Amino acid sequence: MTTDATPAFMTTGRVLHRATAYDVLVWLLTHGRESAFRRSLARFAQLSTGESVLDVGCGTGSLAIEAKRQVGPGGRVAGIDASPEMIGRAASKAAKARLDVRFQQAVVEALPFDDGTFDVVLSTLMLHHLPRIARTQCVREIRRVLRPGGRVLIVDFDRGQGHGLLRRVHRHGHVAAREIVTLLGDAGFQPTDEGPAGMGDMRYVLATSPLES
Ligand SMILES: C[S@@+](CC[C@H](N)C(=O)[O-])C[C@H]1O[C@@H](n2cnc3c(N)ncnc32)[C@H](O)[C@@H]1O
């Protein structure tokens, strides 16, 4: 586990800073079963041993850490978030789990990776934090850092509905699955799978980047 010290980048996205409170919230929303929730999210991406994975807007790193478990020692996992507090907590969690996951402060509008670096990019509950223009930039950047034929998994709230705590938490934002499909299609991706993501009206979209760039 390492944390690269990089300068904070400007973003029009809504950046979260209360990292511990975020984990408590997820624990409450998942009724104490966050690990199972993250395992099922990672499964939607159909991760294989040895793959290289990037989690954008990784928050406190739970999904990136689960991805590392699934790709194994030969796989490589990185996570970026605009929030230094989220990155700090993610790095501590990976260290505690003794897993080598590289967390770094960065923005999705300008990913600090070379073209074609990753087999898979994950983005969960992050897209609704971005205004429309930044969503387009984000998806273009995801395509750039994916190898040809690589996969992207995007998960978000579909209609911003739900019950109880979930409703109060995410009433501020959602991105409908059909909008995600359009966004990905406009960037040249081929959507391959879509479905409910296991909590409230959350849905996932899986897509493949073109074989030729
Ligand atoms: C609701 S959290 C989701 C975190 C994590 N993916 C999860 O599934 O729990 C959204 C995250 O996106 C981050 N974020 C917002 N705008 C961003 C940007 N432009 N670049 C990178 N991260 C951003 C926030 O700081 C926050 O950690």
Short mmCIF file of C-alpha atoms and ligand atoms in Angstrom, two decimals:
data_model
loop_
_atom_site.label_atom_id
_atom_site.label_comp_id
_atom_site.label_asym_id
_atom_site.label_seq_id
_atom_site.Cartn_x
_atom_site.Cartn_y
_atom_site.Cartn_z
CA MET A 1 0.00 0.00 0.00
CA THR A 2 1.30 3.46 -0.89
CA THR A 3 -0.12 6.94 -1.02
CA ASP A 4 1.32 9.28 -3.66
CA ALA A 5 1.40 12.90 -2.57
CA THR A 6 -0.03 14.85 -5.50
CA PRO A 7 -1.33 18.40 -5.57
CA ALA A 8 -5.08 18.91 -5.22
CA PHE A 9 -6.74 19.43 -8.60
CA MET A 10 -9.67 21.66 -9.31
CA THR A 11 -13.00 19.98 -9.97
CA THR A 12 -16.57 21.08 -10.43
CA GLY A 13 -17.58 17.80 -8.75
CA ARG A 14 -18.97 17.57 -5.22
CA VAL A 15 -16.06 16.35 -3.14
CA LEU A 16 -16.69 14.62 0.19
CA HIS A 17 -14.39 15.23 3.14
CA ARG A 18 -15.90 13.37 6.09
CA ALA A 19 -14.32 10.00 5.43
CA THR A 20 -15.08 8.27 8.74
CA ALA A 21 -18.67 9.50 8.69
CA TYR A 22 -18.97 8.17 5.11
CA ASP A 23 -17.98 4.68 6.21
CA VAL A 24 -20.46 4.79 9.11
CA LEU A 25 -23.18 5.85 6.67
CA VAL A 26 -22.39 2.98 4.28
CA TRP A 27 -22.38 0.57 7.23
CA LEU A 28 -25.85 1.78 8.22
CA LEU A 29 -27.17 1.68 4.64
CA THR A 30 -25.90 -1.86 4.11
CA HIS A 31 -27.11 -2.98 7.57
CA GLY A 32 -23.55 -3.91 8.51
CA ARG A 33 -23.04 -6.00 5.36
CA GLU A 34 -20.79 -3.68 3.36
CA SER A 35 -18.32 -6.45 2.49
CA ALA A 36 -21.03 -8.53 0.81
CA PHE A 37 -22.31 -5.42 -0.97
CA ARG A 38 -18.82 -4.58 -2.30
CA ARG A 39 -18.23 -8.20 -3.36
CA SER A 40 -21.40 -8.17 -5.41
CA LEU A 41 -20.48 -4.83 -7.03
CA ALA A 42 -17.04 -6.15 -7.98
CA ARG A 43 -18.66 -9.28 -9.44
CA PHE A 44 -20.66 -7.14 -11.90
CA ALA A 45 -17.30 -6.13 -13.41
CA GLN A 46 -16.40 -9.84 -13.94
CA LEU A 47 -12.88 -9.35 -12.59
CA SER A 48 -10.31 -12.04 -13.35
CA THR A 49 -7.05 -12.98 -11.67
CA GLY A 50 -4.17 -10.78 -12.77
CA GLU A 51 -6.21 -7.90 -14.18
CA SER A 52 -5.31 -4.24 -13.63
CA VAL A 53 -8.14 -2.18 -12.16
CA LEU A 54 -8.76 1.51 -11.46
CA ASP A 55 -11.51 2.74 -9.13
CA VAL A 56 -12.39 6.39 -9.87
CA GLY A 57 -13.99 8.41 -7.09
CA CYS A 58 -12.96 5.53 -4.84
CA GLY A 59 -14.04 7.19 -1.58
CA THR A 60 -12.66 5.28 1.39
CA GLY A 61 -11.40 2.47 -0.86
CA SER A 62 -13.67 -0.45 0.09
CA LEU A 63 -14.41 -1.47 -3.50
CA ALA A 64 -10.78 -1.10 -4.64
CA ILE A 65 -9.71 -3.30 -1.72
CA GLU A 66 -12.30 -5.93 -2.68
CA ALA A 67 -11.12 -5.68 -6.31
CA LYS A 68 -7.57 -6.41 -5.15
CA ARG A 69 -8.80 -9.53 -3.35
CA GLN A 70 -10.48 -10.67 -6.58
CA VAL A 71 -7.54 -9.98 -8.96
CA GLY A 72 -5.01 -11.47 -6.55
CA PRO A 73 -1.30 -10.78 -6.02
CA GLY A 74 -0.62 -10.72 -9.78
CA GLY A 75 -3.26 -8.06 -10.35
CA ARG A 76 -2.78 -4.34 -9.88
CA VAL A 77 -5.36 -2.01 -8.32
CA ALA A 78 -5.35 1.77 -8.05
CA GLY A 79 -7.92 4.17 -6.62
CA ILE A 80 -8.26 7.91 -7.09
CA ASP A 81 -10.45 10.47 -5.37
CA ALA A 82 -10.44 14.26 -5.28
CA SER A 83 -10.67 14.18 -1.49
CA PRO A 84 -7.43 13.86 0.49
CA GLU A 85 -9.41 12.67 3.51
CA MET A 86 -11.00 9.84 1.52
CA ILE A 87 -7.61 8.85 0.10
CA GLY A 88 -6.02 8.90 3.55
CA ARG A 89 -8.66 6.60 4.99
CA ALA A 90 -8.53 4.30 1.94
CA ALA A 91 -4.76 3.94 2.32
CA SER A 92 -5.12 3.08 6.03
CA LYS A 93 -7.75 0.46 5.29
CA ALA A 94 -5.56 -1.18 2.62
CA ALA A 95 -2.57 -1.17 4.99
CA LYS A 96 -4.68 -2.76 7.72
CA ALA A 97 -5.83 -5.44 5.27
CA ARG A 98 -2.18 -5.91 4.13
CA LEU A 99 -3.18 -5.39 0.52
CA ASP A 100 -1.15 -3.48 -2.04
CA VAL A 101 -3.60 -0.95 -3.45
CA ARG A 102 -2.23 2.33 -4.78
CA PHE A 103 -4.40 5.27 -3.69
CA GLN A 104 -3.79 8.74 -5.02
CA GLN A 105 -5.53 12.11 -4.86
CA ALA A 106 -6.67 13.06 -8.38
CA VAL A 107 -9.75 14.14 -10.31
CA VAL A 108 -11.65 12.09 -12.85
CA GLU A 109 -11.56 14.95 -15.34
CA ALA A 110 -7.78 14.44 -15.75
CA LEU A 111 -6.67 10.97 -14.72
CA PRO A 112 -2.93 10.74 -13.94
CA PHE A 113 -2.36 7.56 -15.96
CA ASP A 114 -1.04 6.75 -19.42
CA ASP A 115 -3.33 5.67 -22.24
CA GLY A 116 -4.38 2.01 -22.11
CA THR A 117 -3.10 1.37 -18.56
CA PHE A 118 -6.05 -0.63 -17.16
CA ASP A 119 -8.14 -3.69 -18.02
CA VAL A 120 -11.09 -2.46 -15.95
CA VAL A 121 -12.30 0.88 -14.55
CA LEU A 122 -14.88 1.00 -11.73
CA SER A 123 -17.03 3.99 -10.83
CA THR A 124 -19.58 3.57 -8.06
CA LEU A 125 -21.90 6.31 -6.78
CA MET A 126 -19.56 8.98 -8.15
CA LEU A 127 -21.17 10.11 -11.41
CA HIS A 128 -24.01 11.97 -9.64
CA HIS A 129 -21.35 14.07 -7.90
CA LEU A 130 -20.36 15.57 -11.25
CA PRO A 131 -22.11 18.22 -13.38
CA ARG A 132 -22.95 17.12 -16.93
CA ILE A 133 -19.83 18.49 -18.63
CA ALA A 134 -17.57 16.80 -16.10
CA ARG A 135 -19.43 13.50 -16.61
CA THR A 136 -18.53 13.62 -20.29
CA GLN A 137 -14.89 14.43 -19.47
CA CYS A 138 -14.84 11.61 -16.93
CA VAL A 139 -16.10 9.00 -19.40
CA ARG A 140 -13.60 10.20 -22.04
CA GLU A 141 -10.81 9.87 -19.52
CA ILE A 142 -11.97 6.40 -18.54
CA ARG A 143 -11.88 5.36 -22.19
CA ARG A 144 -8.38 6.83 -22.59
CA VAL A 145 -6.87 4.93 -19.64
CA LEU A 146 -8.58 1.64 -20.58
CA ARG A 147 -6.85 -0.76 -22.93
CA PRO A 148 -8.79 -1.46 -26.17
CA GLY A 149 -11.50 -3.97 -25.29
CA GLY A 150 -11.30 -3.07 -21.58
CA ARG A 151 -14.38 -2.87 -19.35
CA VAL A 152 -16.00 -0.07 -17.38
CA LEU A 153 -18.54 -0.62 -14.61
CA ILE A 154 -20.65 2.38 -13.59
CA VAL A 155 -23.07 2.19 -10.67
CA ASP A 156 -25.42 4.96 -9.57
CA PHE A 157 -28.86 5.73 -8.22
CA ASP A 158 -31.35 5.47 -11.07
CA ARG A 159 -34.16 7.80 -10.04
CA GLY A 160 -33.05 9.28 -6.74
CA GLN A 161 -35.80 7.42 -4.94
CA GLY A 162 -35.69 5.05 -2.03
CA HIS A 163 -36.89 4.75 1.52
CA GLY A 164 -35.83 5.97 4.94
CA LEU A 165 -32.16 6.84 5.36
CA LEU A 166 -31.33 5.96 1.75
CA ARG A 167 -33.88 8.48 0.49
CA ARG A 168 -32.46 11.23 2.71
CA VAL A 169 -28.90 10.43 1.66
CA HIS A 170 -29.20 10.42 -2.09
CA ARG A 171 -32.10 12.74 -2.81
CA HIS A 172 -29.45 15.27 -3.85
CA GLY A 173 -28.41 13.35 -6.92
CA HIS A 174 -28.82 10.43 -9.27
CA VAL A 175 -27.93 9.47 -12.84
CA ALA A 176 -30.42 7.20 -14.58
CA ALA A 177 -29.03 4.01 -16.08
CA ARG A 178 -30.33 5.05 -19.50
CA GLU A 179 -28.29 8.29 -19.21
CA ILE A 180 -25.21 6.25 -18.32
CA VAL A 181 -25.79 4.02 -21.36
CA THR A 182 -26.08 7.13 -23.59
CA LEU A 183 -22.99 8.72 -22.06
CA LEU A 184 -20.97 5.56 -22.60
CA GLY A 185 -22.32 5.04 -26.12
CA ASP A 186 -21.41 8.65 -27.05
CA ALA A 187 -17.85 7.96 -25.90
CA GLY A 188 -17.63 4.88 -28.12
CA PHE A 189 -18.30 2.19 -25.50
CA GLN A 190 -20.49 -0.83 -26.18
CA PRO A 191 -22.83 -1.46 -23.20
CA THR A 192 -22.93 -5.21 -22.52
CA ASP A 193 -24.90 -5.62 -19.31
CA GLU A 194 -27.19 -3.65 -17.02
CA GLY A 195 -29.24 -4.41 -13.94
CA PRO A 196 -30.16 -3.67 -10.33
CA ALA A 197 -27.11 -3.20 -8.11
CA GLY A 198 -28.55 -4.50 -4.87
CA MET A 199 -29.56 -1.43 -2.86
CA GLY A 200 -32.61 0.78 -3.35
CA ASP A 201 -32.91 1.90 -6.97
CA MET A 202 -29.19 1.60 -7.60
CA ARG A 203 -28.32 0.16 -11.03
CA TYR A 204 -25.14 -0.91 -12.76
CA VAL A 205 -24.04 -0.62 -16.38
CA LEU A 206 -21.13 -2.64 -17.75
CA ALA A 207 -19.59 -1.62 -21.09
CA THR A 208 -16.61 -2.50 -23.28
CA SER A 209 -14.24 -0.03 -24.89
CA PRO A 210 -13.69 -0.37 -28.65
CA LEU A 211 -10.92 -2.70 -29.84
CA GLU A 212 -9.45 0.11 -31.93
CA SER A 213 -8.90 3.57 -30.45
C1 LIG B 1 -20.67 8.98 -2.87
S1 LIG B 1 -18.92 8.89 -2.90
C2 LIG B 1 -18.66 7.27 -3.57
C3 LIG B 1 -17.39 6.66 -3.08
C4 LIG B 1 -17.15 5.21 -3.50
N1 LIG B 1 -17.00 5.07 -4.93
C5 LIG B 1 -18.22 4.31 -2.99
O1 LIG B 1 -18.79 3.53 -3.79
O2 LIG B 1 -18.49 4.33 -1.78
C6 LIG B 1 -18.43 9.92 -4.26
C7 LIG B 1 -16.93 10.21 -4.26
O3 LIG B 1 -16.59 10.92 -5.44
C8 LIG B 1 -15.58 11.85 -5.09
N2 LIG B 1 -15.48 12.86 -6.14
C9 LIG B 1 -16.35 13.87 -6.41
N3 LIG B 1 -15.93 14.56 -7.50
C10 LIG B 1 -14.78 13.97 -7.91
C11 LIG B 1 -13.87 14.22 -8.98
N4 LIG B 1 -14.07 15.20 -9.85
N5 LIG B 1 -12.79 13.42 -9.11
C12 LIG B 1 -12.58 12.41 -8.23
N6 LIG B 1 -13.40 12.13 -7.21
C13 LIG B 1 -14.49 12.89 -7.04
C14 LIG B 1 -15.99 12.36 -3.73
O4 LIG B 1 -14.94 12.96 -3.02
C15 LIG B 1 -16.49 11.07 -3.08
O5 LIG B 1 -15.47 10.40 -2.38
#
